[in-house]
Amino acid sequence: MTLDLVGGLVVVRPGFSTTVQDRGRPGWQRFGVPVSGALDRIALAAANIVVGNATGEAALECLYQGCELEVACDSVRLAVGGGNATLEVLDTDGATCARSSALESITASRGERVRVRIAGPSISAYVAVEGGFALPQVLGSRSTYVRAALGGLEGRALRPGDVIPLVRGEAEPRGEVRLPGLDLMPQSKVRIVAGPQNEMFRGEAMRMLTEQPYIVRPESDRMGLRLAGEKLAHLKGADIVSDAIAPGAIQVPGDGQPIVMLADRQTTGGYTKIATVISADLPGLGRVGPGAEVRFELISLEFAEDLARTVAAEIAAWPQRLEEAMPSGQVMARLFGANLISGVIDGATGH
Amino acid sequence: MQPRFLPAGDSALTIEFGDTAELSLSMRIQELCHRIGQTRVQGIIEIVPALRSLTVHYDPCLCSAARLRVALLPLVIEVASALPAEADLVEAELQPAARRWSIPACYEPEHGPDVEEIASASGLLPWQVRALHACVSYRVLMLGFMPGHPYLGDLPPPLRVPRRATPRTVVPAGSIAIATSMCVIYPIASPGGWHIIGRTPVRLFDQARAEPSLLSPGDEVRFCPISSSELAELSEAADRGAWTPVPVWTGDAV
């Protein structure tokens, strides 16, 4: 391999939980292997499109905090997708020499540092690099599944000093672009379809689920979004003979508090599932953090399938919507403006 | 029981055959998985067999739940009509397993901390619990919970006890554990609420192998008792990659 010749990104500060994720590892669930992949597949696809990659290419998923990376190759083009996330390029003296907002590409050169910030309210950001990461596919995917140490970089979250090898050692000589007009902020309204076990709940449970707000609990992780709110009562009990768990399934254990099953969900489980979040709205749940409010709205399965097709068609049209980003001088001017007013919390360093 | 279609969102459809975990039901589900796999309906991503149901994951851009139901209904009816109402097939009537495995199992007390408890709950002596567990053959009903984690059935009736009231926070990798009508093996250390009765040196999941999961749904498994020193030897060999069990029999019937 030519990895050593090409170079990579050195992890200076890994942030709270940064893992390599692509669109996941389907096809192995019958052997108990979770699908994993990006929590927010829309942000992943958008960031990839901005750097000229296929939508499902592996990127760095930062949760709660950004990260800081040092460029150890000639040059690299990057983009970040997600909420108010930003990228900053620091020169060897640590001074900011360029900055880009979400879904705007930027190029950094050897020795420079790239700082990813998550300014909130979205808790996730995806850092895509032109050409992708030169990491091996495990069972057809580069996604990290930490519990079984599968994929990504040694099957774990990034640590200081890690080197993430790149496919390209030099950015393609072309102008920077941006993808305007996308809303990657957390959505409080989340649409669901009934089932598979809605009949195993008391009659008023679905009404409670859709009329009362639920609050995201801090124990949430990549496996499930744990919610607190009106208790959902079962008819006979919370346990069923285990069956498969679909993405977005809303599992309700004995305490009556719903859990939305996310990317790292187990393939099978033994709790009743009252409803399932539609695939068009599931990426939005990858953006909400503890304390956020979620409101569910019941729709028909046919409508949910239509919405899934609409989202796929929109993503397919994004490459045509790319526009030239501002020249760097204007970026600098804007940067000063932003620094004067924002006082952004530094996610990576905690400063 | 009539099979039922249960929507599981806009990209998965579950077909449920009953509400119990039984070997005969599981065998029918695996037969249906096999038949659906052969139809090549456009848009199917993967089929996941579970204990009493199977779930078809699909791409809503290429397929829909309504179209899937139409395509799958004839197969479901075929398989369901071959299913006796009481689901009381005897083992001899089941499809022969594609593969049979002999899984080494160390039942010595240090590796089976819950054998005494099972014995007192079932009115057996500890050695009888171990002997009973090792004297029957099991089928892989489902893999789930963790990569390569098998649910084996059916457990001999005297050994059937509920799960532990308080789950353990760490169950060691390779632990063989029982509860309800099933037996499981933990591929990696994880929390668990099943009663631990032994330990195997077998690596159930290894991403480096061509077939990462040792076991597949429908495989037949027997446990072969080994001593603590054999467990240590085989564990060490498995860690070095020098030993992986091979099926004791591969049928040409399937």
XYZ file of C-alpha atoms in Angstrom:
605
model
C 0.000 0.000 0.000
C 0.995 3.602 -0.515
C -0.484 4.857 2.751
C 2.816 6.057 4.105
C 3.527 7.995 0.945
C 0.151 9.697 0.891
C -0.049 10.642 4.565
C -3.029 11.381 6.715
C -4.574 13.444 9.448
C -3.028 13.319 12.908
C -5.479 13.565 15.781
C -4.440 16.379 18.113
C -7.651 16.561 20.133
C -10.195 13.806 19.522
C -13.138 15.557 21.204
C -15.727 13.755 23.303
C -16.529 10.904 20.923
C -15.261 10.970 17.359
C -15.566 7.838 15.223
C -15.283 6.949 11.552
C -18.769 6.358 10.136
C -20.151 5.776 6.662
C -23.644 4.763 5.647
C -23.403 1.553 7.669
C -22.938 -2.168 7.419
C -26.191 -3.731 6.164
C -26.325 -7.389 5.164
C -24.964 -8.923 8.370
C -27.874 -8.508 10.765
C -28.796 -12.187 10.509
C -25.455 -12.889 12.191
C -26.153 -10.354 14.933
C -23.987 -7.563 13.483
C -25.565 -4.106 13.993
C -25.781 -1.825 10.947
C -24.075 1.182 12.653
C -23.154 4.102 10.373
C -23.718 7.841 10.695
C -26.490 8.917 13.071
C -27.294 11.777 10.676
C -27.034 10.346 7.176
C -28.287 13.566 5.607
C -25.404 15.588 7.088
C -22.972 12.805 6.082
C -24.252 12.855 2.485
C -24.132 16.660 2.291
C -20.568 16.937 3.636
C -19.417 14.265 1.198
C -21.047 15.991 -1.780
C -19.279 19.259 -0.913
C -15.845 17.590 -1.164
C -16.828 15.664 -4.302
C -17.277 12.228 -2.714
C -20.040 9.658 -3.063
C -22.766 10.317 -0.485
C -22.007 7.251 1.638
C -18.218 7.708 1.918
C -16.735 7.406 5.417
C -16.350 10.634 7.414
C -15.507 11.530 11.013
C -18.591 11.714 13.203
C -18.032 14.137 16.086
C -20.555 14.020 18.922
C -21.028 16.877 21.418
C -17.541 18.289 20.781
C -15.499 18.984 17.689
C -11.925 17.806 17.206
C -8.553 19.110 16.109
C -6.486 17.461 13.385
C -3.043 18.161 11.982
C -2.463 17.775 8.269
C 0.314 15.253 7.561
C 0.086 15.217 3.759
C 0.669 17.829 1.038
C -2.863 19.201 1.259
C -6.390 18.055 1.958
C -9.836 19.415 1.141
C -12.411 19.096 3.890
C -15.985 20.035 4.662
C -18.079 19.726 7.785
C -21.788 18.910 7.817
C -24.102 19.538 10.733
C -25.944 22.349 12.481
C -23.729 25.352 13.196
C -20.500 23.370 12.842
C -17.484 25.228 11.477
C -13.966 24.441 10.283
C -10.992 26.617 11.054
C -7.518 26.243 9.614
C -4.698 27.259 11.963
C -1.212 27.918 10.664
C 1.910 26.532 12.330
C 1.889 29.475 14.783
C -1.636 28.610 15.831
C -3.174 31.659 14.125
C -6.424 31.212 12.232
C -5.732 31.573 8.527
C -9.012 30.389 7.042
C -12.435 29.454 8.197
C -15.493 27.855 6.642
C -19.024 27.352 7.817
C -21.005 24.132 7.538
C -21.156 22.616 4.044
C -18.425 24.839 2.635
C -15.187 23.212 1.507
C -11.797 24.402 2.658
C -8.246 23.245 1.908
C -5.461 22.876 4.462
C -1.774 22.192 3.857
C 0.915 20.176 5.571
C 1.602 21.235 9.152
C -1.581 23.255 9.446
C -4.242 22.306 11.944
C -7.917 21.921 11.265
C -10.215 22.720 14.162
C -13.774 21.458 14.012
C -16.244 23.267 16.237
C -19.733 22.231 17.169
C -21.512 25.436 18.136
C -24.871 23.762 18.813
C -27.735 23.234 19.067
C -26.998 20.187 16.905
C -24.757 17.761 18.807
C -23.274 16.038 15.744
C -20.967 17.033 12.903
C -19.451 15.080 10.020
C -15.997 15.863 8.695
C -15.622 14.626 5.130
C -12.301 14.646 3.264
C -11.909 14.677 -0.495
C -11.206 11.103 -1.634
C -12.079 9.589 1.733
C -10.052 7.724 4.334
C -7.739 4.854 3.378
C -9.106 2.527 6.043
C -9.992 -1.096 5.335
C -13.619 -2.047 4.907
C -14.808 -4.531 7.505
C -17.830 -6.538 6.323
C -18.344 -3.995 3.552
C -18.138 -0.841 5.661
C -15.717 1.511 7.408
C -18.227 2.339 10.151
C -16.987 1.948 13.708
C -18.962 -0.319 16.035
C -17.157 0.164 19.320
C -18.894 -2.563 21.364
C -17.464 -5.300 19.134
C -14.398 -3.313 17.991
C -15.462 -3.458 14.326
C -14.405 -1.105 11.536
C -13.139 2.475 11.656
C -9.732 2.967 13.198
C -9.088 -0.228 15.235
C -12.790 -0.411 16.014
C -12.689 2.461 18.519
C -13.146 6.196 18.972
C -10.217 8.404 17.955
C -7.429 9.147 20.443
C -4.713 11.802 20.503
C -1.817 10.797 18.232
C -3.892 8.572 15.940
C -3.108 8.930 12.246
C -6.106 8.535 9.952
C -4.710 7.638 6.541
C -6.060 9.444 3.474
C -6.743 8.150 -0.023
C -5.507 11.423 -1.595
C -2.323 13.135 -0.424
C -3.071 16.338 -2.286
C -6.275 18.316 -2.813
C -7.655 18.405 -6.353
C -6.699 21.840 -7.769
C -10.088 23.559 -8.013
C -12.077 26.274 -6.278
C -13.935 25.797 -3.036
C -17.678 25.196 -3.136
C -20.628 25.306 -0.794
C -24.025 23.675 -0.608
C -26.506 26.413 0.398
C -29.950 26.263 1.857
C -29.860 23.074 3.914
C -31.296 22.975 7.392
C -29.280 20.540 9.482
C -30.598 21.790 12.809
C -32.372 19.534 15.306
C -36.036 19.086 14.465
C -38.459 18.946 17.361
C -41.227 17.400 15.231
C -40.578 13.753 14.424
C -42.972 11.692 12.333
C -43.711 8.055 13.143
C -45.732 5.158 11.790
C -47.569 2.762 14.111
C -46.196 -0.682 14.829
C -44.915 -3.316 15.000
C -46.411 -3.867 18.493
C -48.786 -0.897 18.929
C -51.600 -3.355 19.728
C -49.767 -4.423 22.877
C -50.261 -1.011 24.490
C -53.257 0.472 26.215
C -55.512 2.506 23.962
C -54.370 5.901 25.220
C -50.631 5.168 24.808
C -50.421 6.282 21.162
C -52.322 9.466 21.994
C -49.882 10.220 24.830
C -46.902 9.531 22.622
C -48.147 11.965 19.971
C -49.688 14.663 22.167
C -47.122 15.038 24.928
C -43.543 16.248 24.449
C -40.686 13.912 25.369
C -37.330 15.096 26.644
C -33.996 13.528 25.616
C -32.255 11.884 28.573
C -28.469 12.142 29.092
C -28.015 8.326 28.976
C -28.705 8.449 25.218
C -25.982 7.122 22.940
C -25.436 5.821 19.404
C -27.525 2.785 20.272
C -30.641 4.561 21.429
C -32.181 7.934 22.137
C -33.646 7.584 25.624
C -36.637 9.784 26.280
C -38.515 10.896 29.374
C -42.148 11.894 29.431
C -45.655 10.556 29.855
C -45.481 6.858 30.763
C -46.720 4.535 28.011
C -48.712 1.683 29.549
C -48.602 -1.866 28.191
C -51.645 -4.126 28.089
C -49.899 -7.239 29.417
C -46.252 -6.372 29.907
C -43.184 -4.995 28.197
C -41.525 -8.283 27.257
C -42.057 -10.137 23.993
C -40.268 -13.045 22.377
C -37.305 -11.305 20.698
C -37.781 -10.068 17.160
C -35.765 -7.903 14.783
C -35.368 -4.188 15.503
C -35.856 -1.758 12.618
C -34.014 1.576 12.457
C -36.018 4.160 14.419
C -38.062 1.562 16.318
C -39.535 3.100 19.486
C -38.940 0.459 22.119
C -40.802 0.742 25.413
C -39.420 -1.265 28.370
C -41.330 -1.863 31.601
C -40.805 1.677 32.918
C -42.972 3.011 30.053
C -40.303 5.457 28.850
C -39.612 5.225 25.104
C -36.203 4.594 23.522
C -35.703 5.351 19.813
C -33.319 2.762 18.401
C -30.472 4.441 16.469
C -27.502 3.335 14.349
C -25.777 1.001 16.842
C -29.031 -0.715 17.893
C -28.902 -4.467 18.522
C -30.283 -6.471 15.613
C -32.923 -8.168 17.796
C -34.605 -7.350 21.074
C -37.293 -8.439 23.482
C -39.182 -5.218 24.243
C -42.467 -4.052 22.700
C -42.134 -1.377 20.013
C -45.103 0.981 19.829
C -44.087 2.843 16.667
C -41.186 3.519 14.307
C -39.628 6.868 13.372
C -39.810 7.371 9.589
C -36.526 7.184 7.726
C -36.839 10.785 6.478
C -36.876 12.091 10.072
C -34.453 9.651 11.701
C -31.314 11.655 10.729
C -32.762 14.617 12.658
C -32.620 12.569 15.862
C -28.855 12.317 15.390
C -28.777 16.065 16.113
C -30.660 16.271 19.406
C -28.884 16.225 22.747
C -29.908 15.838 26.395
C -32.706 18.175 27.403
C -34.011 18.643 23.862
C -37.733 18.285 23.289
C -39.127 15.783 20.797
C -42.742 15.735 19.609
C -44.053 12.766 17.671
C -46.632 12.947 14.902
C -48.367 9.832 13.565
C -48.552 9.494 9.756
C -49.445 6.706 7.342
C -46.918 4.191 6.093
C -47.593 5.190 2.465
C -46.835 8.835 3.258
C -43.653 7.796 5.089
C -42.483 5.827 2.062
C -43.238 8.838 -0.189
C -41.187 11.071 2.099
C -38.277 8.606 1.983
C -38.339 8.816 -1.828
C -38.531 12.618 -1.703
C -35.460 12.800 0.548
C -33.509 10.452 -1.761
C -34.457 12.573 -4.784
C -33.390 15.778 -3.010
C -30.006 14.308 -2.090
C -29.517 13.149 -5.677
C -30.063 16.763 -6.824
C -27.591 18.353 -4.385
C -24.485 18.083 -6.587
C -26.224 20.401 -9.104
C -26.882 22.926 -6.344
C -23.239 23.384 -5.372
C -22.048 26.959 -5.821
C -18.680 28.635 -5.721
C -17.620 29.631 -2.219
C -16.438 33.155 -1.471
C -12.778 33.901 -2.261
C -10.545 33.641 0.774
C -10.190 37.411 1.295
C -13.890 37.697 1.910
C -13.720 34.676 4.155
C -11.121 36.514 6.238
C -13.284 39.628 6.410
C -16.232 37.549 7.504
C -14.097 35.724 10.011
C -13.237 38.943 11.826
C -16.893 39.871 11.906
C -17.827 36.490 13.287
C -15.149 36.595 15.969
C -16.324 39.990 17.185
C -19.872 38.927 17.712
C -19.897 35.242 18.442
C -17.619 34.275 21.294
C -18.162 30.705 20.193
C -17.450 28.046 22.756
C -14.514 25.992 21.625
C -15.910 22.488 21.495
C -12.574 20.782 21.014
C -10.597 22.492 23.730
C -13.250 23.610 26.160
C -11.787 27.133 26.236
C -51.924 -19.115 14.568
C -52.306 -17.057 11.415
C -49.128 -15.396 10.215
C -49.326 -11.615 10.448
C -47.582 -8.779 8.628
C -46.419 -6.089 11.047
C -45.119 -2.761 9.681
C -41.793 -1.803 11.266
C -41.387 1.669 9.777
C -40.980 2.606 6.120
C -38.021 0.327 5.501
C -38.796 -2.925 7.342
C -41.663 -5.390 7.389
C -42.004 -8.130 9.995
C -43.815 -11.406 9.354
C -44.840 -13.005 12.631
C -45.778 -16.688 12.939
C -46.641 -17.026 16.606
C -45.868 -15.731 20.047
C -43.584 -18.409 21.453
C -39.954 -19.332 20.860
C -40.037 -22.885 19.614
C -37.763 -24.951 17.485
C -40.476 -26.001 15.051
C -41.537 -22.386 14.488
C -37.951 -21.305 14.017
C -37.364 -23.977 11.383
C -40.343 -22.702 9.357
C -39.085 -19.146 9.637
C -35.721 -20.187 8.298
C -37.421 -22.007 5.443
C -39.328 -18.814 4.616
C -36.081 -16.778 4.762
C -34.559 -19.181 2.305
C -37.532 -18.943 -0.084
C -37.716 -15.142 0.087
C -33.995 -15.013 -0.602
C -34.531 -16.988 -3.776
C -37.305 -14.721 -5.119
C -34.989 -11.751 -5.571
C -37.711 -9.161 -5.040
C -36.247 -5.797 -5.997
C -35.405 -3.538 -3.070
C -34.854 -6.186 -0.386
C -31.703 -5.278 1.549
C -31.569 -8.174 3.984
C -33.735 -10.724 5.767
C -33.321 -11.218 9.506
C -34.775 -14.395 11.030
C -35.805 -14.164 14.680
C -37.354 -16.686 17.060
C -40.963 -16.495 15.919
C -40.828 -13.937 13.120
C -38.653 -12.665 10.357
C -38.030 -9.117 9.234
C -37.393 -7.963 5.685
C -35.372 -4.742 5.538
C -36.065 -2.916 2.277
C -35.208 0.256 0.401
C -38.394 2.355 0.142
C -37.016 3.938 -3.056
C -37.112 0.564 -4.817
C -39.970 -1.172 -3.055
C -42.915 -0.594 -0.713
C -44.537 -2.516 2.119
C -47.630 -3.016 -0.055
C -45.617 -4.472 -2.927
C -43.645 -6.674 -0.535
C -46.834 -8.067 0.975
C -48.147 -8.989 -2.465
C -44.855 -10.613 -3.445
C -44.390 -12.506 -0.182
C -47.937 -13.556 0.669
C -47.920 -16.749 -1.458
C -44.670 -17.881 0.184
C -45.992 -17.092 3.647
C -49.170 -19.083 2.994
C -47.164 -22.013 1.647
C -44.888 -22.162 4.667
C -47.697 -21.469 7.147
C -49.910 -24.229 5.764
C -47.066 -26.656 6.352
C -47.068 -25.524 9.970
C -49.195 -27.716 12.261
C -51.685 -25.776 14.360
C -50.142 -26.953 17.611
C -46.591 -26.456 16.400
C -45.665 -29.800 17.923
C -43.429 -31.266 15.268
C -41.025 -33.878 16.509
C -37.393 -33.426 15.699
C -37.413 -36.173 13.082
C -39.782 -34.154 10.928
C -37.524 -31.117 10.799
C -35.343 -30.268 7.866
C -31.890 -31.737 8.434
C -29.305 -29.186 9.504
C -26.940 -27.865 6.878
C -24.063 -28.136 9.339
C -23.444 -29.840 12.670
C -20.974 -28.555 15.221
C -19.337 -30.069 18.255
C -18.599 -27.146 20.587
C -16.100 -27.853 23.407
C -17.596 -26.874 26.756
C -15.893 -26.774 30.139
C -18.509 -27.428 32.840
C -16.111 -27.282 35.786
C -17.550 -25.247 38.712
C -15.181 -22.267 38.306
C -16.648 -21.688 34.819
C -20.257 -22.524 35.670
C -21.125 -20.447 38.733
C -24.880 -20.892 38.356
C -25.079 -24.692 38.045
C -25.821 -25.179 41.770
C -28.685 -22.696 41.561
C -30.180 -24.409 38.478
C -29.835 -27.746 40.249
C -31.752 -26.618 43.313
C -34.406 -24.890 41.184
C -34.939 -28.002 39.067
C -34.560 -30.680 41.742
C -31.534 -32.182 39.974
C -27.986 -32.748 41.132
C -25.302 -30.469 39.659
C -23.787 -33.299 37.605
C -27.229 -34.083 36.196
C -27.668 -30.467 35.063
C -24.349 -30.641 33.210
C -25.041 -34.079 31.745
C -28.506 -33.094 30.596
C -27.207 -29.940 28.923
C -24.503 -31.863 27.071
C -26.595 -34.858 26.013
C -29.005 -33.185 23.588
C -28.477 -31.439 20.283
C -29.623 -27.873 19.693
C -30.452 -25.775 16.671
C -29.354 -22.179 16.156
C -32.738 -20.443 16.301
C -31.391 -16.945 15.815
C -28.243 -14.847 16.070
C -28.695 -11.497 17.770
C -27.806 -9.191 20.674
C -24.110 -9.186 19.726
C -22.230 -10.258 16.565
C -22.175 -14.066 16.418
C -24.310 -14.460 19.590
C -26.465 -17.598 19.106
C -29.812 -18.461 20.657
C -29.957 -22.272 20.808
C -33.080 -24.359 21.330
C -34.757 -26.219 22.728
C -33.373 -26.721 26.204
C -34.425 -29.997 27.915
C -37.566 -29.096 29.966
C -36.022 -29.727 33.432
C -33.398 -27.035 32.762
C -35.894 -24.301 31.896
C -35.737 -21.528 34.501
C -36.448 -17.782 34.259
C -33.603 -15.299 33.814
C -31.663 -14.111 36.853
C -33.486 -11.487 38.918
C -30.395 -9.280 38.770
C -28.331 -9.380 35.567
C -24.546 -9.533 35.902
C -22.706 -6.429 34.755
C -19.999 -8.558 33.125
C -20.373 -12.054 31.716
C -17.000 -13.370 30.455
C -16.523 -14.084 26.739
C -17.252 -17.711 25.878
C -19.777 -18.163 28.700
C -22.459 -20.748 28.003
C -25.667 -19.678 29.700
C -29.271 -20.810 29.916
C -32.698 -19.299 30.641
C -36.271 -19.963 29.510
C -36.206 -22.622 26.780
C -32.883 -21.514 25.288
C -29.131 -21.582 25.646
C -26.811 -18.757 24.572
C -23.065 -18.287 24.211
C -21.543 -14.833 24.832
C -19.044 -14.057 22.018
C -17.487 -11.143 23.924
C -17.676 -10.010 27.528
C -20.924 -8.126 28.094
C -23.668 -7.612 30.661
C -26.130 -10.501 30.843
C -28.972 -11.972 32.838
C -28.707 -15.648 31.870
C -27.460 -18.434 34.171
C -23.845 -19.320 33.413
C -23.213 -23.074 33.348
C -19.945 -23.415 31.413
C -17.343 -21.883 29.135
C -16.209 -22.557 25.583
C -12.846 -21.604 24.021
C -14.535 -21.195 20.603
C -14.396 -17.772 19.004
C -17.917 -17.236 17.765
C -17.144 -14.122 15.771
C -13.950 -13.073 14.053
C -14.042 -10.335 11.440
C -10.866 -11.697 9.841
C -12.508 -14.985 8.841
C -14.158 -15.383 5.442
C -17.327 -16.266 7.356
C -17.019 -14.058 10.445
C -19.842 -15.743 12.361
C -19.006 -19.358 13.207
C -22.669 -20.329 13.438
C -25.559 -19.682 11.049
C -29.294 -19.883 11.747
C -30.395 -23.544 11.423
C -27.020 -25.084 12.314
C -27.040 -28.007 14.745
C -24.905 -27.725 17.887
C -23.829 -30.282 20.493
C -21.615 -29.536 23.474
C -18.586 -31.713 24.095
C -17.342 -31.605 27.741
C -13.672 -30.669 28.233
C -11.487 -30.098 31.300
C -10.166 -26.756 32.601
C -6.706 -27.505 31.257
C -8.119 -28.332 27.817
C -10.100 -25.089 27.956
C -6.903 -23.162 28.690
C -5.011 -24.908 25.892
C -7.729 -24.406 23.285
C -8.327 -20.777 24.349
C -4.659 -20.049 23.894
C -4.632 -21.765 20.484
C -7.778 -19.875 19.434
C -6.193 -16.552 20.441
C -3.159 -17.358 18.314
C -5.473 -18.203 15.414
C -4.096 -21.751 15.489
C -7.433 -23.406 16.209
C -10.962 -22.914 14.932
C -13.557 -25.671 15.100
C -14.830 -27.089 11.835
C -18.275 -28.590 11.415
C -18.310 -32.289 12.273
C -20.756 -32.790 9.461
C -21.819 -30.781 6.430
C -24.994 -32.080 4.860
C -25.651 -32.074 1.167
C -29.374 -32.153 1.884
C -29.766 -28.368 1.797
